[in-house]
Amino acid sequence: MPKYLEVDELGSPAAQLFGERLKQRRRACDLTQAQLAEQTDITAAYISLIERGRANPTLEMMVKLAETVGAEAWDMIRPAE
């Protein structure tokens, strides 16, 4: 994986928030990481890193993942009010 796509072990707050929400939405859609990977052409291993907040997906990836689980990318990173 290219170094610029990875973040440190703790991850950035935005990456952690996106990952947490992706995991919640994926489970609500009753999808496994493998099924989500198949639908988005993003590897299951990379989806796992995203869900743990350890990867920094591109905007294009964020949009694709969010749409696949029925959400808007902005809603996946918007801070709770």
Short mmCIF file of N, CA, C and O in Angstrom, two decimals:
data_model
loop_
_atom_site.label_atom_id
_atom_site.label_comp_id
_atom_site.label_asym_id
_atom_site.label_seq_id
_atom_site.Cartn_x
_atom_site.Cartn_y
_atom_site.Cartn_z
N MET A 1 0.85 -1.17 0.00
CA MET A 1 0.00 0.00 0.00
C MET A 1 0.90 1.23 0.00
O MET A 1 1.84 1.29 0.78
N PRO A 2 0.57 2.23 -0.82
CA PRO A 2 1.39 3.44 -0.83
C PRO A 2 1.38 4.11 0.54
O PRO A 2 0.36 4.14 1.23
N LYS A 3 2.53 4.62 0.94
CA LYS A 3 2.69 5.23 2.25
C LYS A 3 1.71 6.39 2.48
O LYS A 3 1.20 6.57 3.58
N TYR A 4 1.41 7.17 1.42
CA TYR A 4 0.53 8.33 1.61
C TYR A 4 -0.91 7.92 1.92
O TYR A 4 -1.72 8.74 2.35
N LEU A 5 -1.27 6.66 1.72
CA LEU A 5 -2.62 6.20 2.03
C LEU A 5 -2.75 5.70 3.46
O LEU A 5 -3.83 5.43 3.93
N GLU A 6 -1.63 5.57 4.16
CA GLU A 6 -1.65 5.07 5.52
C GLU A 6 -1.53 6.23 6.52
O GLU A 6 -0.95 7.25 6.22
N VAL A 7 -2.09 6.04 7.68
CA VAL A 7 -1.90 6.99 8.78
C VAL A 7 -1.29 6.22 9.94
O VAL A 7 -1.20 5.00 9.91
N ASP A 8 -0.90 6.93 10.98
CA ASP A 8 -0.30 6.24 12.11
C ASP A 8 -1.32 5.34 12.81
O ASP A 8 -2.48 5.30 12.45
N GLU A 9 -0.87 4.62 13.82
CA GLU A 9 -1.73 3.65 14.48
C GLU A 9 -3.00 4.27 15.05
O GLU A 9 -4.04 3.64 15.05
N LEU A 10 -2.91 5.48 15.53
CA LEU A 10 -4.09 6.12 16.11
C LEU A 10 -5.02 6.66 15.04
O LEU A 10 -6.21 6.72 15.24
N GLY A 11 -4.50 7.07 13.91
CA GLY A 11 -5.31 7.62 12.84
C GLY A 11 -5.78 9.02 13.17
O GLY A 11 -5.78 9.45 14.31
N SER A 12 -6.18 9.73 12.15
CA SER A 12 -6.71 11.07 12.35
C SER A 12 -8.14 10.97 12.85
O SER A 12 -8.82 9.96 12.61
N PRO A 13 -8.64 11.99 13.52
CA PRO A 13 -10.03 11.95 13.99
C PRO A 13 -11.03 11.76 12.85
O PRO A 13 -11.99 11.01 12.99
N ALA A 14 -10.80 12.41 11.71
CA ALA A 14 -11.71 12.26 10.57
C ALA A 14 -11.68 10.84 10.03
O ALA A 14 -12.72 10.26 9.70
N ALA A 15 -10.49 10.25 9.94
CA ALA A 15 -10.37 8.87 9.45
C ALA A 15 -11.05 7.90 10.41
O ALA A 15 -11.72 6.96 9.98
N GLN A 16 -10.89 8.12 11.69
CA GLN A 16 -11.52 7.26 12.68
C GLN A 16 -13.04 7.37 12.61
O GLN A 16 -13.75 6.36 12.65
N LEU A 17 -13.55 8.59 12.48
CA LEU A 17 -14.99 8.81 12.40
C LEU A 17 -15.57 8.16 11.15
O LEU A 17 -16.59 7.46 11.21
N PHE A 18 -14.92 8.38 10.00
CA PHE A 18 -15.39 7.77 8.77
C PHE A 18 -15.40 6.25 8.90
O PHE A 18 -16.37 5.59 8.53
N GLY A 19 -14.33 5.70 9.44
CA GLY A 19 -14.23 4.25 9.59
C GLY A 19 -15.31 3.67 10.50
O GLY A 19 -15.92 2.65 10.18
N GLU A 20 -15.55 4.32 11.63
CA GLU A 20 -16.59 3.86 12.55
C GLU A 20 -17.95 3.88 11.88
O GLU A 20 -18.73 2.93 11.99
N ARG A 21 -18.25 4.97 11.19
CA ARG A 21 -19.55 5.09 10.54
C ARG A 21 -19.68 4.14 9.36
O ARG A 21 -20.77 3.61 9.12
N LEU A 22 -18.60 3.91 8.65
CA LEU A 22 -18.65 2.95 7.55
C LEU A 22 -18.99 1.56 8.09
O LEU A 22 -19.84 0.86 7.54
N LYS A 23 -18.33 1.18 9.16
CA LYS A 23 -18.57 -0.13 9.75
C LYS A 23 -20.02 -0.26 10.21
O LYS A 23 -20.67 -1.29 9.96
N GLN A 24 -20.54 0.76 10.86
CA GLN A 24 -21.93 0.74 11.32
C GLN A 24 -22.90 0.60 10.14
O GLN A 24 -23.83 -0.22 10.18
N ARG A 25 -22.67 1.41 9.10
CA ARG A 25 -23.57 1.37 7.93
C ARG A 25 -23.44 0.04 7.19
O ARG A 25 -24.43 -0.52 6.73
N ARG A 26 -22.22 -0.47 7.07
CA ARG A 26 -22.01 -1.75 6.38
C ARG A 26 -22.77 -2.86 7.10
O ARG A 26 -23.47 -3.66 6.47
N ARG A 27 -22.66 -2.89 8.41
CA ARG A 27 -23.36 -3.91 9.19
C ARG A 27 -24.87 -3.73 9.10
O ARG A 27 -25.61 -4.72 9.03
N ALA A 28 -25.33 -2.49 9.10
CA ALA A 28 -26.77 -2.22 8.97
C ALA A 28 -27.31 -2.70 7.61
O ALA A 28 -28.47 -3.09 7.50
N CYS A 29 -26.43 -2.68 6.60
CA CYS A 29 -26.80 -3.17 5.26
C CYS A 29 -26.60 -4.68 5.16
O CYS A 29 -26.80 -5.26 4.09
N ASP A 30 -26.17 -5.31 6.26
CA ASP A 30 -25.92 -6.74 6.31
C ASP A 30 -24.90 -7.17 5.27
O ASP A 30 -25.07 -8.17 4.57
N LEU A 31 -23.81 -6.40 5.17
CA LEU A 31 -22.72 -6.70 4.25
C LEU A 31 -21.47 -7.08 5.02
O LEU A 31 -21.18 -6.50 6.06
N THR A 32 -20.73 -8.04 4.50
CA THR A 32 -19.42 -8.34 5.05
C THR A 32 -18.41 -7.40 4.38
O THR A 32 -18.73 -6.75 3.36
N GLN A 33 -17.22 -7.35 4.92
CA GLN A 33 -16.18 -6.55 4.27
C GLN A 33 -15.89 -7.09 2.88
O GLN A 33 -15.67 -6.32 1.95
N ALA A 34 -15.93 -8.39 2.71
CA ALA A 34 -15.68 -9.00 1.40
C ALA A 34 -16.76 -8.60 0.39
O ALA A 34 -16.46 -8.31 -0.77
N GLN A 35 -18.00 -8.56 0.83
CA GLN A 35 -19.09 -8.16 -0.07
C GLN A 35 -18.97 -6.69 -0.45
O GLN A 35 -19.19 -6.32 -1.61
N LEU A 36 -18.62 -5.85 0.53
CA LEU A 36 -18.43 -4.43 0.24
C LEU A 36 -17.26 -4.25 -0.72
O LEU A 36 -17.33 -3.45 -1.65
N ALA A 37 -16.22 -5.02 -0.52
CA ALA A 37 -15.06 -4.95 -1.40
C ALA A 37 -15.44 -5.31 -2.83
O ALA A 37 -15.02 -4.65 -3.78
N GLU A 38 -16.23 -6.35 -2.97
CA GLU A 38 -16.66 -6.78 -4.30
C GLU A 38 -17.48 -5.70 -5.00
O GLU A 38 -17.33 -5.48 -6.19
N GLN A 39 -18.32 -5.01 -4.25
CA GLN A 39 -19.18 -3.98 -4.84
C GLN A 39 -18.44 -2.69 -5.17
O GLN A 39 -18.90 -1.91 -6.00
N THR A 40 -17.32 -2.44 -4.50
CA THR A 40 -16.62 -1.17 -4.67
C THR A 40 -15.27 -1.27 -5.35
O THR A 40 -14.64 -0.25 -5.63
N ASP A 41 -14.79 -2.49 -5.60
CA ASP A 41 -13.45 -2.70 -6.17
C ASP A 41 -12.35 -2.14 -5.28
O ASP A 41 -11.32 -1.67 -5.75
N ILE A 42 -12.59 -2.15 -3.98
CA ILE A 42 -11.59 -1.78 -2.97
C ILE A 42 -11.35 -3.05 -2.17
O ILE A 42 -12.30 -3.74 -1.80
N THR A 43 -10.12 -3.41 -1.93
CA THR A 43 -9.85 -4.68 -1.27
C THR A 43 -10.44 -4.73 0.14
O THR A 43 -10.55 -3.71 0.83
N ALA A 44 -10.80 -5.94 0.55
CA ALA A 44 -11.33 -6.13 1.90
C ALA A 44 -10.29 -5.74 2.95
O ALA A 44 -10.64 -5.19 4.00
N ALA A 45 -9.02 -5.99 2.67
CA ALA A 45 -7.96 -5.62 3.60
C ALA A 45 -7.91 -4.10 3.79
O ALA A 45 -7.74 -3.60 4.91
N TYR A 46 -8.08 -3.36 2.70
CA TYR A 46 -8.05 -1.90 2.81
C TYR A 46 -9.31 -1.39 3.50
O TYR A 46 -9.25 -0.45 4.30
N ILE A 47 -10.44 -2.03 3.24
CA ILE A 47 -11.67 -1.65 3.95
C ILE A 47 -11.50 -1.87 5.45
O ILE A 47 -11.93 -1.05 6.26
N SER A 48 -10.84 -2.95 5.82
CA SER A 48 -10.57 -3.21 7.23
C SER A 48 -9.73 -2.09 7.84
O SER A 48 -10.03 -1.61 8.95
N LEU A 49 -8.70 -1.66 7.14
CA LEU A 49 -7.87 -0.54 7.62
C LEU A 49 -8.70 0.74 7.75
O LEU A 49 -8.56 1.48 8.72
N ILE A 50 -9.56 1.00 6.78
CA ILE A 50 -10.41 2.19 6.84
C ILE A 50 -11.33 2.13 8.05
O ILE A 50 -11.45 3.09 8.80
N GLU A 51 -11.97 0.98 8.24
CA GLU A 51 -12.91 0.84 9.36
C GLU A 51 -12.22 0.98 10.72
O GLU A 51 -12.85 1.40 11.68
N ARG A 52 -10.95 0.66 10.79
CA ARG A 52 -10.21 0.81 12.05
C ARG A 52 -9.57 2.19 12.16
O ARG A 52 -8.87 2.48 13.13
N GLY A 53 -9.80 3.06 11.18
CA GLY A 53 -9.26 4.41 11.23
C GLY A 53 -7.77 4.46 10.97
O GLY A 53 -7.11 5.43 11.32
N ARG A 54 -7.23 3.43 10.35
CA ARG A 54 -5.78 3.35 10.13
C ARG A 54 -5.39 3.69 8.70
O ARG A 54 -4.22 3.64 8.36
N ALA A 55 -6.35 3.98 7.85
CA ALA A 55 -6.06 4.33 6.46
C ALA A 55 -6.73 5.66 6.14
O ALA A 55 -7.70 6.05 6.76
N ASN A 56 -6.16 6.33 5.18
CA ASN A 56 -6.67 7.64 4.77
C ASN A 56 -7.18 7.51 3.33
O ASN A 56 -6.44 7.77 2.39
N PRO A 57 -8.45 7.09 3.15
CA PRO A 57 -8.96 6.87 1.80
C PRO A 57 -9.07 8.17 1.02
O PRO A 57 -9.24 9.24 1.60
N THR A 58 -8.98 8.05 -0.29
CA THR A 58 -9.16 9.22 -1.14
C THR A 58 -10.62 9.66 -1.08
O THR A 58 -11.50 8.88 -0.69
N LEU A 59 -10.87 10.87 -1.52
CA LEU A 59 -12.24 11.36 -1.56
C LEU A 59 -13.09 10.47 -2.46
O LEU A 59 -14.24 10.14 -2.12
N GLU A 60 -12.54 10.07 -3.57
CA GLU A 60 -13.26 9.19 -4.50
C GLU A 60 -13.67 7.88 -3.81
O GLU A 60 -14.79 7.41 -3.96
N MET A 61 -12.75 7.30 -3.04
CA MET A 61 -13.05 6.07 -2.31
C MET A 61 -14.13 6.31 -1.26
O MET A 61 -15.02 5.49 -1.08
N MET A 62 -14.03 7.44 -0.56
CA MET A 62 -15.01 7.75 0.47
C MET A 62 -16.40 7.87 -0.13
O MET A 62 -17.37 7.34 0.42
N VAL A 63 -16.50 8.54 -1.26
CA VAL A 63 -17.80 8.71 -1.91
C VAL A 63 -18.34 7.35 -2.34
O VAL A 63 -19.52 7.03 -2.12
N LYS A 64 -17.50 6.53 -2.95
CA LYS A 64 -17.92 5.21 -3.44
C LYS A 64 -18.39 4.33 -2.28
O LYS A 64 -19.44 3.69 -2.35
N LEU A 65 -17.63 4.31 -1.20
CA LEU A 65 -17.99 3.51 -0.03
C LEU A 65 -19.29 4.01 0.60
O LEU A 65 -20.18 3.21 0.92
N ALA A 66 -19.39 5.32 0.78
CA ALA A 66 -20.59 5.89 1.39
C ALA A 66 -21.83 5.58 0.56
O ALA A 66 -22.86 5.16 1.10
N GLU A 67 -21.74 5.78 -0.74
CA GLU A 67 -22.90 5.52 -1.61
C GLU A 67 -23.30 4.05 -1.56
O GLU A 67 -24.49 3.73 -1.57
N THR A 68 -22.33 3.17 -1.48
CA THR A 68 -22.62 1.74 -1.47
C THR A 68 -23.39 1.34 -0.21
O THR A 68 -24.22 0.43 -0.25
N VAL A 69 -23.14 2.02 0.89
CA VAL A 69 -23.86 1.71 2.14
C VAL A 69 -25.04 2.67 2.37
O VAL A 69 -25.59 2.74 3.45
N GLY A 70 -25.41 3.42 1.33
CA GLY A 70 -26.60 4.27 1.40
C GLY A 70 -26.43 5.55 2.16
O GLY A 70 -27.37 6.02 2.80
N ALA A 71 -25.25 6.13 2.11
CA ALA A 71 -24.99 7.38 2.84
C ALA A 71 -24.30 8.39 1.93
O ALA A 71 -23.85 8.04 0.83
N GLU A 72 -24.21 9.61 2.40
CA GLU A 72 -23.44 10.66 1.73
C GLU A 72 -22.08 10.74 2.42
O GLU A 72 -21.99 10.61 3.65
N ALA A 73 -21.05 10.96 1.64
CA ALA A 73 -19.70 11.03 2.21
C ALA A 73 -19.62 12.09 3.31
O ALA A 73 -19.00 11.87 4.35
N TRP A 74 -20.25 13.23 3.10
CA TRP A 74 -20.20 14.30 4.10
C TRP A 74 -20.79 13.84 5.42
O TRP A 74 -20.27 14.12 6.50
N ASP A 75 -21.89 13.08 5.37
CA ASP A 75 -22.51 12.60 6.59
C ASP A 75 -21.61 11.62 7.34
O ASP A 75 -21.74 11.45 8.55
N MET A 76 -20.72 10.98 6.62
CA MET A 76 -19.83 10.00 7.24
C MET A 76 -18.69 10.66 8.01
O MET A 76 -18.06 10.03 8.84
N ILE A 77 -18.39 11.92 7.71
CA ILE A 77 -17.29 12.61 8.41
C ILE A 77 -17.76 13.81 9.20
O ILE A 77 -16.98 14.41 9.92
N ARG A 78 -19.04 14.17 9.08
CA ARG A 78 -19.57 15.32 9.80
C ARG A 78 -19.54 15.07 11.31
O ARG A 78 -20.02 14.04 11.76
N PRO A 79 -18.98 15.99 12.07
CA PRO A 79 -18.97 15.83 13.52
C PRO A 79 -20.39 15.76 14.08
O PRO A 79 -21.31 16.38 13.52
N ALA A 80 -20.57 15.03 15.13
CA ALA A 80 -21.89 14.96 15.79
C ALA A 80 -22.25 16.33 16.34
O ALA A 80 -21.40 17.04 16.84
N GLU A 81 -23.50 16.66 16.23
CA GLU A 81 -23.96 17.99 16.69
C GLU A 81 -24.43 17.93 18.11
O GLU A 81 -24.83 16.98 18.64
#
